[in-house]
Amino acid sequence: MQIINKYDFTPVIQSRRSEILLRMFFMGLPCAILGHFLVAPYFGYALLQGIVIGIMDAMIMMQGIKKALPYAKEPKKGLKIMKRYRWYRLIAISTIILLLLRQNAPVLGTFVGILLTHILYIFQLTFIAYQLEKKDTWRKE
């Protein structure tokens, strides 16, 4: 994980935001289809719900990064904005989960879908860091 600590990902996330979100969806969609056919149809639907909720969560996080980016020279203001957006994320997800519980919907698949999108997000950042590292070593030679 040494590569990740080397780079500031905020410009990368801002420039490739829609590409990252689409990749998260299209990488999670086969998992939802497999869950539908291999486990149970309701699990596949719940997994798809979780993927969509996880992408919504990533969108809120990326919006927070976009709002905090102008305050890079004043980290306390940027941190305050990011903390506020953390609460927005928590409120949004917990509200949706409470509504699903209220409707007696299966939420295990939803939680798995949210977890899957976050794993895919970390995987993409690692892949982007590897590409930046490769580009950096190529420029040095």
XYZ file of C-alpha atoms in Angstrom:
141
model
C 0.000 0.000 0.000
C 2.997 2.265 -0.223
C 1.842 3.502 -3.642
C -1.424 4.930 -2.298
C 0.308 7.175 0.248
C 2.407 8.779 -2.476
C -0.341 10.503 -4.462
C -3.121 12.971 -3.869
C -6.170 11.319 -5.428
C -8.515 14.296 -5.318
C -7.680 15.647 -8.820
C -7.853 12.119 -10.222
C -11.216 11.488 -8.600
C -12.545 14.825 -9.837
C -11.437 14.287 -13.421
C -12.586 10.656 -13.647
C -15.631 10.795 -11.381
C -18.238 9.490 -13.808
C -15.837 6.874 -15.162
C -15.173 5.545 -11.644
C -18.886 5.406 -10.816
C -19.763 3.620 -14.061
C -16.995 1.102 -13.495
C -18.314 0.445 -9.997
C -21.771 -0.228 -11.413
C -20.646 -2.431 -14.276
C -18.287 -4.413 -12.034
C -21.039 -4.940 -9.450
C -23.785 -5.816 -11.916
C -22.485 -9.341 -12.695
C -22.383 -10.029 -8.942
C -26.044 -9.023 -8.657
C -26.964 -11.213 -11.629
C -25.076 -14.160 -10.128
C -26.771 -13.543 -6.794
C -30.125 -13.544 -8.546
C -29.577 -16.876 -10.266
C -27.357 -18.729 -7.795
C -28.740 -17.650 -4.404
C -32.274 -16.327 -4.783
C -34.039 -13.679 -6.872
C -34.704 -11.466 -3.853
C -31.000 -11.575 -2.928
C -30.039 -10.399 -6.423
C -32.482 -7.496 -6.197
C -31.218 -6.584 -2.729
C -27.630 -6.776 -3.965
C -28.484 -4.458 -6.852
C -30.131 -2.058 -4.389
C -26.954 -2.110 -2.306
C -24.819 -1.403 -5.350
C -26.976 1.586 -6.269
C -26.935 2.856 -2.662
C -23.146 2.390 -2.530
C -22.747 4.376 -5.739
C -24.965 7.094 -4.275
C -22.709 7.102 -1.217
C -19.631 7.427 -3.423
C -21.298 10.322 -5.268
C -21.896 12.137 -1.978
C -18.283 11.530 -0.965
C -16.966 12.802 -4.298
C -19.143 15.902 -4.009
C -17.583 16.517 -0.580
C -14.131 16.185 -2.105
C -15.119 18.673 -4.802
C -16.355 21.161 -2.188
C -13.245 20.730 -0.005
C -10.737 20.906 -2.857
C -10.526 24.742 -3.015
C -9.456 24.737 0.652
C -6.325 22.659 0.085
C -4.196 25.478 1.491
C -6.449 25.696 4.572
C -6.805 22.063 5.650
C -8.994 22.795 8.676
C -11.755 24.244 6.482
C -11.525 21.347 4.044
C -11.621 18.868 6.922
C -14.699 20.577 8.320
C -16.446 20.216 4.955
C -15.468 16.550 4.668
C -16.743 15.851 8.190
C -20.055 17.467 7.269
C -20.300 15.313 4.163
C -19.518 12.224 6.246
C -22.680 12.998 8.223
C -24.634 13.464 4.982
C -23.493 10.016 3.852
C -24.375 8.422 7.162
C -27.828 10.038 7.252
C -28.596 9.091 3.630
C -27.621 5.439 3.987
C -29.229 4.960 7.389
C -32.474 6.547 6.172
C -32.624 4.228 3.172
C -31.799 1.166 5.295
C -34.471 2.118 7.851
C -37.021 2.500 5.050
C -36.070 -0.912 3.675
C -36.390 -2.452 7.140
C -39.750 -0.768 7.571
C -40.940 -2.418 4.337
C -39.640 -5.827 5.507
C -37.219 -5.935 2.584
C -34.175 -8.227 2.764
C -31.314 -5.948 3.790
C -28.502 -8.515 3.954
C -28.027 -8.292 0.194
C -28.183 -4.514 0.438
C -25.380 -4.465 2.995
C -23.334 -6.844 0.843
C -23.896 -4.562 -2.178
C -22.772 -1.478 -0.243
C -19.685 -3.330 0.958
C -18.990 -4.561 -2.580
C -19.078 -1.033 -4.025
C -16.647 0.198 -1.389
C -14.288 -2.704 -2.134
C -14.527 -1.930 -5.853
C -13.804 1.759 -5.121
C -10.642 0.878 -3.183
C -9.645 -1.539 -5.950
C -9.999 1.214 -8.562
C -7.941 3.684 -6.505
C -5.199 1.078 -6.155
C -5.284 0.480 -9.910
C -5.108 4.231 -10.611
C -2.169 4.560 -8.189
C -0.402 1.734 -10.005
C -0.937 3.519 -13.328
C 0.374 6.795 -11.881
C 3.399 4.988 -10.448
C 4.069 3.373 -13.814
C 3.740 6.731 -15.588
C 6.016 8.374 -13.000
C 8.799 5.800 -13.382
C 8.523 6.038 -17.168
C 9.046 9.819 -17.016
C 12.117 9.494 -14.764
C 13.935 7.243 -17.241
